[in-house]
CSV table of C-alpha atoms and ligand atoms in Angstrom, one decimal:
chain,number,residue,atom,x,y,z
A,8,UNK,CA,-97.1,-28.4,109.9
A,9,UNK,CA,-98.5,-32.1,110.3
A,10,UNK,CA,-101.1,-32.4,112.6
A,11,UNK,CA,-103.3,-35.3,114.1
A,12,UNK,CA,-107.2,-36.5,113.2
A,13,UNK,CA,-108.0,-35.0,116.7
A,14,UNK,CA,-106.2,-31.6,116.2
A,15,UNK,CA,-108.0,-31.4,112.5
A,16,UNK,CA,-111.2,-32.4,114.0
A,17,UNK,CA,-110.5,-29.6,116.9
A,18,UNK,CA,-109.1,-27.1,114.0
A,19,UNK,CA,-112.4,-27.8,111.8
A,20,UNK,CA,-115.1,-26.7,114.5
A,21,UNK,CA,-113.2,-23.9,115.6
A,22,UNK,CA,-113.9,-22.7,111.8
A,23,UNK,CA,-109.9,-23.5,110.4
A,24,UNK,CA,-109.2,-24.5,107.1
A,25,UNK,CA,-107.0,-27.6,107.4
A,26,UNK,CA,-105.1,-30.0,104.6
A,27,UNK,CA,-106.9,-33.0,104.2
A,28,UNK,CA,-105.9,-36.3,102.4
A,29,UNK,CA,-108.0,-38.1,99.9
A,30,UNK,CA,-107.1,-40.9,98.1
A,31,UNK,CA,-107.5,-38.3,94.9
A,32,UNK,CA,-105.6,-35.3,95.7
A,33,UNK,CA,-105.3,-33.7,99.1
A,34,UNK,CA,-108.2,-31.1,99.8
A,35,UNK,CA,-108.4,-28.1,101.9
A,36,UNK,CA,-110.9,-28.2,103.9
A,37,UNK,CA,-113.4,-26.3,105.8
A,38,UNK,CA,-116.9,-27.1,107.8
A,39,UNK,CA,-119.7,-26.3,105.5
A,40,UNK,CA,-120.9,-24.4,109.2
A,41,UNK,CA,-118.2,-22.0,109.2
A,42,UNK,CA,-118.5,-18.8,106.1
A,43,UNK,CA,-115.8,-17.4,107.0
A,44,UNK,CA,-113.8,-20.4,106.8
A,45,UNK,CA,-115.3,-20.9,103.5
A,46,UNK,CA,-114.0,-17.6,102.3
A,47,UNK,CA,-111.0,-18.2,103.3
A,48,UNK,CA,-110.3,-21.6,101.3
A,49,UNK,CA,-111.1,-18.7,98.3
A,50,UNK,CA,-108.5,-16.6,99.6
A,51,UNK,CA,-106.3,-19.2,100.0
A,52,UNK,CA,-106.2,-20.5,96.9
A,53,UNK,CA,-107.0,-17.7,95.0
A,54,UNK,CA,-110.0,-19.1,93.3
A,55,UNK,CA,-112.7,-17.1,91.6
A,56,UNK,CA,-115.5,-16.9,93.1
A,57,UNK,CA,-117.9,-18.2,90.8
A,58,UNK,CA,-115.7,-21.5,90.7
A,59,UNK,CA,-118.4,-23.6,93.4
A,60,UNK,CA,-117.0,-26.4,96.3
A,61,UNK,CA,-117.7,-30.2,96.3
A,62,UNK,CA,-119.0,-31.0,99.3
A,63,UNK,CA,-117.6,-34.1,101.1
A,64,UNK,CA,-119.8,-36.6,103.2
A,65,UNK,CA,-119.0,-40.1,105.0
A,66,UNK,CA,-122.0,-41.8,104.0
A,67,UNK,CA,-124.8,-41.0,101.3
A,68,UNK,CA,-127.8,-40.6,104.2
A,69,UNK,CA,-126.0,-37.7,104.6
A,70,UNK,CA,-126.8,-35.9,101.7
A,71,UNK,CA,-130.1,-36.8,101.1
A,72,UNK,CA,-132.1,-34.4,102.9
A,73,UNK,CA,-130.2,-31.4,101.0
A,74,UNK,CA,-131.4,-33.1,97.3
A,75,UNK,CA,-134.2,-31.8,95.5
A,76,UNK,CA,-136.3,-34.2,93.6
A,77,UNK,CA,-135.4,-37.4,92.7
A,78,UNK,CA,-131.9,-38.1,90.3
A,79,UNK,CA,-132.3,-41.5,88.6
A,80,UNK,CA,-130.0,-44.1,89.2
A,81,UNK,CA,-127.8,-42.4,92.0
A,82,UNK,CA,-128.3,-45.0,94.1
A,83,UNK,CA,-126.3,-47.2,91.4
A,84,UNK,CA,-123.7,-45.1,91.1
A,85,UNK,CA,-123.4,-44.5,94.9
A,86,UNK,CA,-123.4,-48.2,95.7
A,87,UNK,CA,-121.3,-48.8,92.9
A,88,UNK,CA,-118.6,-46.2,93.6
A,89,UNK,CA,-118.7,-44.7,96.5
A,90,UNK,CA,-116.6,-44.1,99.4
A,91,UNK,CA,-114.3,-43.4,95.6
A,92,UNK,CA,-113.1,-41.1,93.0
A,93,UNK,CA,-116.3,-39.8,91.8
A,94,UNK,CA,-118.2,-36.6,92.4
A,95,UNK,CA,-122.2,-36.5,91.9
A,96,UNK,CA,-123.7,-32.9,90.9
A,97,UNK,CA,-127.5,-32.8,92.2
A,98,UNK,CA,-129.9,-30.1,92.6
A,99,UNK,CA,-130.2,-28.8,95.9
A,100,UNK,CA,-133.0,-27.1,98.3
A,101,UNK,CA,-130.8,-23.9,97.8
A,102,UNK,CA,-131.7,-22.5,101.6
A,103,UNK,CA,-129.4,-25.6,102.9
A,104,UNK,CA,-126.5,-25.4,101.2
A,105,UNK,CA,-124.4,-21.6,101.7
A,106,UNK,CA,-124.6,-19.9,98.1
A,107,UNK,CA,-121.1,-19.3,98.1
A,108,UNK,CA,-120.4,-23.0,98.3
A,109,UNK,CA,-122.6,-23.5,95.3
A,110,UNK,CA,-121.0,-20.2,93.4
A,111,UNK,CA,-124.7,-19.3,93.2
A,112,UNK,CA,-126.0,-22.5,91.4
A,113,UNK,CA,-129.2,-24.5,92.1
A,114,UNK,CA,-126.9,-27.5,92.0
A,115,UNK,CA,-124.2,-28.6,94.2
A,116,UNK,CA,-121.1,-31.4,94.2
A,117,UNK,CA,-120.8,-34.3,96.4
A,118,UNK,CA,-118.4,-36.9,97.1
A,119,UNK,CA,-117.5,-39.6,99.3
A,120,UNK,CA,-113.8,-40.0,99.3
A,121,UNK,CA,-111.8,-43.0,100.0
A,122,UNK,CA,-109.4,-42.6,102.5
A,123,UNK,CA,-109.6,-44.0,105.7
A,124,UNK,CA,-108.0,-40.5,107.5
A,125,UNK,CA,-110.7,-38.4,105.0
A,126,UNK,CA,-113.4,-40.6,106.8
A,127,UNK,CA,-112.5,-40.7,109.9
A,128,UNK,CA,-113.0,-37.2,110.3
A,129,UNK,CA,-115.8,-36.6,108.1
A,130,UNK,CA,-117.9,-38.9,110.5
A,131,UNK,CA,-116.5,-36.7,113.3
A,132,UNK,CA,-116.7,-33.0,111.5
A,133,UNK,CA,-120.1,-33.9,109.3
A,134,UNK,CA,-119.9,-32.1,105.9
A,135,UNK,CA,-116.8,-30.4,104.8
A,136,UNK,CA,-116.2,-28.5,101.4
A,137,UNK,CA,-112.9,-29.6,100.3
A,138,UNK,CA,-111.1,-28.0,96.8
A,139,UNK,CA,-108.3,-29.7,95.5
A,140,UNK,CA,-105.4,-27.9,97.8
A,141,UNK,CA,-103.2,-25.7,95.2
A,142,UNK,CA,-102.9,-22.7,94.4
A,143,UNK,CA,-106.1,-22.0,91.3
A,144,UNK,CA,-104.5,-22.6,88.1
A,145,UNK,CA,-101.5,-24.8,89.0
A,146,UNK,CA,-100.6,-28.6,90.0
A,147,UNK,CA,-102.7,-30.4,92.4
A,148,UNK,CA,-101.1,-31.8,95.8
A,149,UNK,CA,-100.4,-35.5,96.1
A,150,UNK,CA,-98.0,-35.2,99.6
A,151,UNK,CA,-98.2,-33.2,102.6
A,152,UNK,CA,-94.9,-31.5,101.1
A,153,UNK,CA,-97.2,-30.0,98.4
A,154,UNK,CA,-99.6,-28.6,100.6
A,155,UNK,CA,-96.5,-27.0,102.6
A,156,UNK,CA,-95.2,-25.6,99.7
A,157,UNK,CA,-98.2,-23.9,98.5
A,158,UNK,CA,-99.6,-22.7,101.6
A,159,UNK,CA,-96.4,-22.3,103.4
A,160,UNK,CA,-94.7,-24.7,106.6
A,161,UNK,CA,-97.1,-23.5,109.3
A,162,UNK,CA,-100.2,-24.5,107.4
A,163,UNK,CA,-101.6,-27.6,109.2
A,164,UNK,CA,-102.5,-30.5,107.2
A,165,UNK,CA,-103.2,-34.1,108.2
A,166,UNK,CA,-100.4,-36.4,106.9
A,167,UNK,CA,-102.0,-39.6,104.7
A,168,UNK,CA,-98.9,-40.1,102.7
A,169,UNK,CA,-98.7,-40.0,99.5
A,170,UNK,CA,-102.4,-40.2,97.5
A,171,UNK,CA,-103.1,-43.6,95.8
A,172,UNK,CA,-104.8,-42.0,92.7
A,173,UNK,CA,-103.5,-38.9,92.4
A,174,UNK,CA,-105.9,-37.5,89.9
A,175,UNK,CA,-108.8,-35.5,91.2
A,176,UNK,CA,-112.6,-37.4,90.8
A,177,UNK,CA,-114.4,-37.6,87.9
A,178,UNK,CA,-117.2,-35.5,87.9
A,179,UNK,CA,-120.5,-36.8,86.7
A,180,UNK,CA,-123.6,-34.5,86.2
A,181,UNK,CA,-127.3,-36.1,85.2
A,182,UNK,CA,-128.1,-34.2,81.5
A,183,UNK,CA,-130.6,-34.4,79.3
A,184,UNK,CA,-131.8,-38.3,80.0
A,185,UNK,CA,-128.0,-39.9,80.8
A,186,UNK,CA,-125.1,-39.3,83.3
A,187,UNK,CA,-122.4,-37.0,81.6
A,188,UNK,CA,-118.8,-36.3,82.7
A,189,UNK,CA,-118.2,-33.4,83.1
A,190,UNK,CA,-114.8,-33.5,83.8
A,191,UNK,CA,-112.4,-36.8,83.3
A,192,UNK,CA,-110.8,-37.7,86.6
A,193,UNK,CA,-109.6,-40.8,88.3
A,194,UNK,CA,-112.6,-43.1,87.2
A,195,UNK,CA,-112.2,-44.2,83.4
A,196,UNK,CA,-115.8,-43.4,81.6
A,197,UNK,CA,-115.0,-47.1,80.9
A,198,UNK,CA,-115.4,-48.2,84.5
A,199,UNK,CA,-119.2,-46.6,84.6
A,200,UNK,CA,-120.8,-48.8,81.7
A,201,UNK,CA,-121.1,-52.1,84.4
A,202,UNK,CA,-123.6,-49.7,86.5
A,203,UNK,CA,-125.2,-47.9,83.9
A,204,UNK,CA,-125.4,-49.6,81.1
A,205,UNK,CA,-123.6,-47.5,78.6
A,206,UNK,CA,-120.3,-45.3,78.7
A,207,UNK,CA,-121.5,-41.6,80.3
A,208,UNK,CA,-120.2,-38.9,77.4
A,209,UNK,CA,-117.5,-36.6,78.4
A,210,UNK,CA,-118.9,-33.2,77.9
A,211,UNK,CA,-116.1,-31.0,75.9
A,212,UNK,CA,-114.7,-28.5,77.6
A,213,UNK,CA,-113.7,-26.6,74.4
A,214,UNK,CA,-116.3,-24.7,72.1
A,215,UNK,CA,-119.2,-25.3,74.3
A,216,UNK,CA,-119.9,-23.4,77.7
A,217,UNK,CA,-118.5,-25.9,80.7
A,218,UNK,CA,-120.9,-27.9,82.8
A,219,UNK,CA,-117.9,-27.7,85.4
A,220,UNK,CA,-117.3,-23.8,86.3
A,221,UNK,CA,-113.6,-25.2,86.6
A,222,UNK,CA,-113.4,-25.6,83.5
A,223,UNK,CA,-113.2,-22.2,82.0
A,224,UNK,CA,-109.7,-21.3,84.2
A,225,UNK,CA,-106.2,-22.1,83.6
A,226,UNK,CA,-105.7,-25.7,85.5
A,227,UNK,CA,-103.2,-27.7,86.5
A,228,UNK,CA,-100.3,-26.1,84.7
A,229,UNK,CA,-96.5,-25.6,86.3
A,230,UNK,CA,-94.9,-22.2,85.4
A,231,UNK,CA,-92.5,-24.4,83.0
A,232,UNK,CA,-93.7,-23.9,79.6
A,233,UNK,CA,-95.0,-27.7,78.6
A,234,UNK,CA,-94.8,-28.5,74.7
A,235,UNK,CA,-96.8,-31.6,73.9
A,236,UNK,CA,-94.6,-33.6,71.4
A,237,UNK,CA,-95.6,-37.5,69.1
A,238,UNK,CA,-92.3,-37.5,67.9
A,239,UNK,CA,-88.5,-36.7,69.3
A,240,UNK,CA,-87.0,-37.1,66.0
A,241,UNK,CA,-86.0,-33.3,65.6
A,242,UNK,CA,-85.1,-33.5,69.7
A,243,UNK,CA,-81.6,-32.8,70.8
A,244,UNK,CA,-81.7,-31.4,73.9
A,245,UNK,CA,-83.9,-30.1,76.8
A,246,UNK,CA,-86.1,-31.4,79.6
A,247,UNK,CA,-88.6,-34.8,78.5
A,248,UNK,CA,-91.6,-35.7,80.6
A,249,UNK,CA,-91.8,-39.1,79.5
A,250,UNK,CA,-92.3,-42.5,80.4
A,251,UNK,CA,-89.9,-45.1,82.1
A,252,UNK,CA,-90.2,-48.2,79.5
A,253,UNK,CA,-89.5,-46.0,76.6
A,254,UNK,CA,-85.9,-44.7,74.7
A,255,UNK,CA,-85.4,-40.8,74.3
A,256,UNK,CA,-82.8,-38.8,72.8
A,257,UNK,CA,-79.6,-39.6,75.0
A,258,UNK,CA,-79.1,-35.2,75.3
A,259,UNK,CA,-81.9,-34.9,77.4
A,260,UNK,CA,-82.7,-34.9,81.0
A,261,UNK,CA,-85.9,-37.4,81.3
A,262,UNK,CA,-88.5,-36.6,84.1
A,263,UNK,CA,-90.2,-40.5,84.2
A,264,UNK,CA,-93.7,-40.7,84.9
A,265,UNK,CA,-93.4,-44.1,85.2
A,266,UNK,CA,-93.9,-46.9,83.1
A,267,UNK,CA,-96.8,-47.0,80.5
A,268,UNK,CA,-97.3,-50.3,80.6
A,269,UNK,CA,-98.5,-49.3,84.4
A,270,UNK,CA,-101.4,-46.6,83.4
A,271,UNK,CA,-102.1,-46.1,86.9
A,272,UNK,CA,-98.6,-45.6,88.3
A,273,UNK,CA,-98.2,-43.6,85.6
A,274,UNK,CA,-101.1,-41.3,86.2
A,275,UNK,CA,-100.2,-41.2,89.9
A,276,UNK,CA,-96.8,-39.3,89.7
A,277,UNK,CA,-98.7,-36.9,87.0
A,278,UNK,CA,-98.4,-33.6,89.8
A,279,UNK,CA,-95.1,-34.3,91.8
A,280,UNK,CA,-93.6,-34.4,88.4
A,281,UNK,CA,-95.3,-31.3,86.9
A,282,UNK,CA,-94.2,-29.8,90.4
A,283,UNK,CA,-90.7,-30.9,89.9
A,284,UNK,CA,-89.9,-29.0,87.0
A,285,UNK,CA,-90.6,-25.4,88.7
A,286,UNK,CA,-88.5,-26.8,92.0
A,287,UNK,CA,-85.9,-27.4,89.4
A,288,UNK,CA,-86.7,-23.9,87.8
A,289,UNK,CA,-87.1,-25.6,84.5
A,290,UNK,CA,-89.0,-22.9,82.1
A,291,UNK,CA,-89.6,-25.2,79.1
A,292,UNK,CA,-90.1,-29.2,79.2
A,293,UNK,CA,-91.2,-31.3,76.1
A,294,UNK,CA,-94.0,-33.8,77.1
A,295,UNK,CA,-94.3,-37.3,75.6
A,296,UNK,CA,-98.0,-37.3,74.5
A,297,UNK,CA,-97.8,-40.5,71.8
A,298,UNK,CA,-100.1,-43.4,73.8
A,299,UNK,CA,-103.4,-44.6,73.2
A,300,UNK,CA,-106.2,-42.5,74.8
A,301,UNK,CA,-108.1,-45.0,76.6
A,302,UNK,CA,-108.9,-45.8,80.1
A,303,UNK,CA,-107.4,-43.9,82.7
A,304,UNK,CA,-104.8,-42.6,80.0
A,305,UNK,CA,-107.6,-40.3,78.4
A,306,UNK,CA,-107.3,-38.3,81.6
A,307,UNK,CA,-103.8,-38.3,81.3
A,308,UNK,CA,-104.2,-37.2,78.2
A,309,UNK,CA,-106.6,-33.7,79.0
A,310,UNK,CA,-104.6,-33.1,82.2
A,311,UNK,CA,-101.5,-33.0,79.6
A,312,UNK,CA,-103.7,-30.7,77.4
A,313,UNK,CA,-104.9,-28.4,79.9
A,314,UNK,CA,-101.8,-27.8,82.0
A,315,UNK,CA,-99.8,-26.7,78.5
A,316,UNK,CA,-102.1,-24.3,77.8
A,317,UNK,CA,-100.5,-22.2,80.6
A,318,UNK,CA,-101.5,-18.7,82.0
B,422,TXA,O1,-110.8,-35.4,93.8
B,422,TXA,C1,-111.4,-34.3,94.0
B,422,TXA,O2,-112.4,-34.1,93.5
B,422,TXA,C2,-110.7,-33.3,94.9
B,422,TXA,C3,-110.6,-33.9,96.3
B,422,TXA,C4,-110.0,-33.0,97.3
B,422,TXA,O3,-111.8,-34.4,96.7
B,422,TXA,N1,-111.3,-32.1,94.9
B,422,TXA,C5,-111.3,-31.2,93.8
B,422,TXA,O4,-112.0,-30.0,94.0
B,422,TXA,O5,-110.8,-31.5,92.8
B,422,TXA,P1,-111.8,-28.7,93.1
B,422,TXA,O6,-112.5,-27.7,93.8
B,422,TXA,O7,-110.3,-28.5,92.8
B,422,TXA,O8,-112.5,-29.1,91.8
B,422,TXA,C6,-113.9,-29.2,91.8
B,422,TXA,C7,-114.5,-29.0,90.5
B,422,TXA,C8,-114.4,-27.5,90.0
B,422,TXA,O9,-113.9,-27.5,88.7
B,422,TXA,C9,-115.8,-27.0,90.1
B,422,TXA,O10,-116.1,-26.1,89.1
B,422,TXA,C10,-116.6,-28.2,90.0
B,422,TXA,O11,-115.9,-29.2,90.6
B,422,TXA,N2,-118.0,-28.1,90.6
B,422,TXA,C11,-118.2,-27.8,91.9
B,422,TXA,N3,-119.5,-27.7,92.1
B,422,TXA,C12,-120.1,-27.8,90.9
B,422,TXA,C13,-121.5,-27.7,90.4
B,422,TXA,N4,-122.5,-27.5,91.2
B,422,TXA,N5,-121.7,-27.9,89.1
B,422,TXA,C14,-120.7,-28.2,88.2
B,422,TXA,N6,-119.4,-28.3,88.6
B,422,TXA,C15,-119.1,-28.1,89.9
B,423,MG,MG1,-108.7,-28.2,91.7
């Protein structure tokens, strides 16, 4: 059910959870006031709860009385990329902040998102936690429809359109004397060097314990069985996830991301496309993973990786 920036503000601080747009992913969100609200996004989603919120602000004087200590250089990145696609981890004075927003941790996520509708009510509501708006474990929202589909044709969420980025932010945690990723998002580790100086590593989510609780579950994947493929040589038949500019064996049915000589286009139509293979009831699609890793495209890459490692 679409509803207006008044009836989400109303919605918000009567302790509702509401769909929210960003110019990442949609969110669902609830004000950091309301616990039970809170709970509910868990719930709602289905997300353990030791998986923490990011918290959402309009403006960076709004965080800064929850910090603890001083975090060098978040000034740069703030100025730099904020309202944006990126999400700061900070340590927190714990009392402030609910402990289930923070899963328990000393630390919590913040970001300023980019969206004029996101902002709008953010200066009206004040901080609102805001998870990406799926079910835990499967493809992200980048339309209203998404969020309908998930959460069913009553849920109310704010219509914004379609999201610009549709990737969720990259995630950026201050570690052992430099600024770490700690998970790849809309914001190439390319595009921080200008601020920073150098390129932030991206912390592995494989082997090593993840910075980003997220990290440990299932993400992103559609019930469709993805296969990640260099090569369609030995490829006769079946469903392709693949890009628009290239030439694929003329059995198959070809789900175009878009062209990849348009990285961010490309990356964009990532979810609807993941989401269109279960509306299709597709249970096995072959994924065209053969593309240089840089930029935005590494993202595209780990997304690819994570959501074909299924249940
Ligand atoms: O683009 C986005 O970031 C979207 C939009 C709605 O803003 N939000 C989003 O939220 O992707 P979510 O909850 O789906 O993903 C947030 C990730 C989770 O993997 C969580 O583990 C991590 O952020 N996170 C939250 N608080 C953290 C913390 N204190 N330390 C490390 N990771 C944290
Ligand atoms: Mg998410």
């Amino acid at each position: 059910m679409r509803i207006s920036v008044t009836e989400a503000i109303q919605l918000l601080r009567a302790g509702e959870v509401v769909g929210v747009p960003t110019e990442t992913v949609y969110g669902l969100a609830a004000s950091i006031d309301h616990l039970e609200a809170i709970d509910y996004i868990y719930t709602l989603k289905k997300r353990p709860s030791n998986n923490p919120l990011i918290i959402h602000v309009a403006e960076l004087n709004d965080i800064l009385s929850y910090l603890e200590g001083k975090t060098s250089d978040l000034e740069i990145l703030a100025r730099g990329f904020w309202p944006g696609p990126m999400t700061i981890v900070l340590p927190v004075k714990c009392k402030l902040i609910p402990a289930k927003v923070r899963a328990d941790l000393p630390t919590v996520a913040f970001r300023i998102p980019q969206h004029p509708l996101a902002l709008e009510l953010l200066k009206q509501t004040g901080p609102l936690v805001m998870p990406s708006a799926n079910l835990s474990g499967y493809p992200s929202s980048t339309h209203p429809e998404h969020v309908e589909h998930d959460f069913g044709k009553h849920f109310p969420v704010l219509d914004g359109g379609t999201c610009q980025k549709g990737l969720e932010s990259t995630i950026l945690m201050y570690r052992k004397g430099g600024w770490q990723i700690i998970r790849q998002g809309a914001l190439a580790a390319e595009s921080f060097y200008p601020s920073l100086g150098y390129m932030p590593k991206i912390q592995q989510q494989k082997g090593e314990k993840p910075l980003c609780p997220g990290g440990m579950y299932r993400h992103y994947a559609p019930q469709a069985k993805l296969t990640l493929v260099q090569s369609f040589q030995d490829i006769t038949e079946g469903v392709i996830i693949g890009f628009s500019d290239r030439n694929y064996p003329a059995g198959c049915k070809v789900l175009a991301l878009g062209p990849l000589a348009k990285p961010e286009f490309v990356v964009s139509n990532l979810y609807a496309i993941l989401r269109q293979l279960d509306q299709e009831k597709h249970r096995q699609a072959y994924v065209d993973v053969n593309f240089l890793k840089s930029g935005i495209l590494a993202t595209l890459s780990e997304r690819l990786h994570r959501a074909s490692e299924g249940a």
